[in-house]
Amino acid sequence: MSGDVVAAGRRTIELEAAALRNAAARLDQRFADAVALLCRTEGRIIVSGVGKSGIVARKIAATFTSTGTPASFLHPVDSLHGDLGIVGRRDVAIVLSKSGESEELFGLIGSLKRLEVPIIALTGRADSTLGRAAAVVVDAGVDEEACPLDLAPTTSTTVALGLGDALAMAVFEAKGFSREDFAALHPGGTLGRKLLLKVSDIMLPPGGIVGPKSPMRDVVIALARHRGLALVVENERLQGVITAGDLTRVAERGNDFLVVPAAEVMTRTPKTTTADTLAAAVTGLMERTGIMAMPVLNGSSQVIGVVHLHDLMRAGAV
């Protein structure tokens, strides 16, 4: 029994994965034309569909909106009862239908044509009513549904969702949407913290400063008071850093290590960051390189702060 169930699950996933691969292979100039149309629009994107296609349409609209292109879902039936008011003449519509012959769509299609709103059709039939009305048809056809009866929308809705995501991401890239732009639209939760937090929000004032000629005796005190990082500074510019690990290595040389000058022990080319760097990027660098603390410099190589990995993690920059 369990083997049959697992086999059925695999069959569904394999059919849908194959359908997505086929849809990707069929992408052509029509897809590029659809992206160009979406990028040119001065209004919003109206996304519509009936039944399961409508559910997918809602997700596609949400994806466009969250990546910087305003979009709204419009139910085709509701559009005939007042909701058509959200549609403007500068908008573009994406309409989903496997067959392109869903009767509930016809009233909306007629209204969009009357308003001269161009339609991008995601359908399996370019010669359908929807396909003929569209400015661009993106092929969303599938050979079969994953449903054993070939009835329940499964493979077809997966392909429609994939094509919607493909359009959204292509527009995303074409518009040059940045991480900062994305962060501005996602201010809440972990994602917002990761994308909005900068080093300046977390860094501490610089401390543990010694000179290149300072003996290691002074460096030991700086390390103890400032969380294991001493900054070697001369003429207000960073010359290097000394960590607890550096202290251990110099102590192994002999009993006279406390008089060794800092310049002989320091790392001369340490990893540094700037105040306006995203905290998440600095966290990743520190984790990859095993660094626990990093100096923050301004444009003149002057130390303006120190950022610690533990502080970054507590702030949610991971």
Tab-separated table of N, CA and C in Angstrom, residues 5-6 8 45 48 55 63 87 121 150 152 171 175 185 198-199 208 252 277:
chain	number	residue	atom	x	y	z
A	5	VAL	N	1.285	4.389	-2.821
A	5	VAL	CA	1.051	5.798	-2.504
A	5	VAL	C	2.262	6.640	-2.881
A	6	VAL	N	3.456	6.163	-2.530
A	6	VAL	CA	4.677	6.882	-2.862
A	6	VAL	C	4.837	6.985	-4.375
A	8	ALA	N	2.485	7.014	-6.591
A	8	ALA	CA	1.514	7.985	-7.100
A	8	ALA	C	2.010	9.415	-6.874
A	45	ILE	N	-0.827	46.053	-13.338
A	45	ILE	CA	-1.105	44.788	-14.003
A	45	ILE	C	-2.362	44.199	-13.392
A	48	SER	N	-6.175	37.908	-13.940
A	48	SER	CA	-7.499	37.324	-13.785
A	48	SER	C	-7.527	35.877	-14.228
A	55	ILE	N	-7.016	31.185	-8.510
A	55	ILE	CA	-6.145	31.089	-7.339
A	55	ILE	C	-4.697	31.362	-7.739
A	63	THR	N	3.014	38.313	-6.413
A	63	THR	CA	4.446	38.272	-6.729
A	63	THR	C	4.882	39.537	-7.447
A	87	VAL	N	-9.771	49.023	-13.230
A	87	VAL	CA	-8.992	48.927	-14.467
A	87	VAL	C	-8.878	50.302	-15.108
A	121	ALA	N	-2.182	36.521	-22.649
A	121	ALA	CA	-2.912	35.299	-22.342
A	121	ALA	C	-1.946	34.184	-21.963
A	150	ASP	N	-7.261	12.727	-15.667
A	150	ASP	CA	-6.906	13.833	-16.559
A	150	ASP	C	-7.960	14.941	-16.514
A	152	ALA	N	-8.745	17.005	-12.980
A	152	ALA	CA	-8.464	18.052	-11.995
A	152	ALA	C	-7.253	18.880	-12.427
A	171	VAL	N	10.609	40.726	-15.483
A	171	VAL	CA	10.331	42.160	-15.322
A	171	VAL	C	11.175	42.732	-14.190
A	175	LYS	N	13.810	45.772	-14.911
A	175	LYS	CA	13.663	47.077	-14.261
A	175	LYS	C	14.841	47.419	-13.356
A	185	LEU	N	9.821	47.230	0.378
A	185	LEU	CA	8.491	46.642	0.252
A	185	LEU	C	8.262	45.504	1.233
A	198	LYS	N	21.477	47.932	8.501
A	198	LYS	CA	22.817	48.260	8.023
A	198	LYS	C	23.794	48.196	9.189
A	199	VAL	N	25.053	48.172	8.855
A	199	VAL	CA	26.084	48.106	9.883
A	199	VAL	C	25.952	49.272	10.853
A	208	GLY	N	39.456	49.986	22.213
A	208	GLY	CA	40.610	49.106	22.136
A	208	GLY	C	41.666	49.593	21.167
A	252	GLU	N	53.311	32.236	22.600
A	252	GLU	CA	54.026	30.973	22.448
A	252	GLU	C	55.496	31.173	22.083
A	277	THR	N	26.941	49.431	4.706
A	277	THR	CA	26.856	48.069	4.183
A	277	THR	C	25.705	47.333	4.859
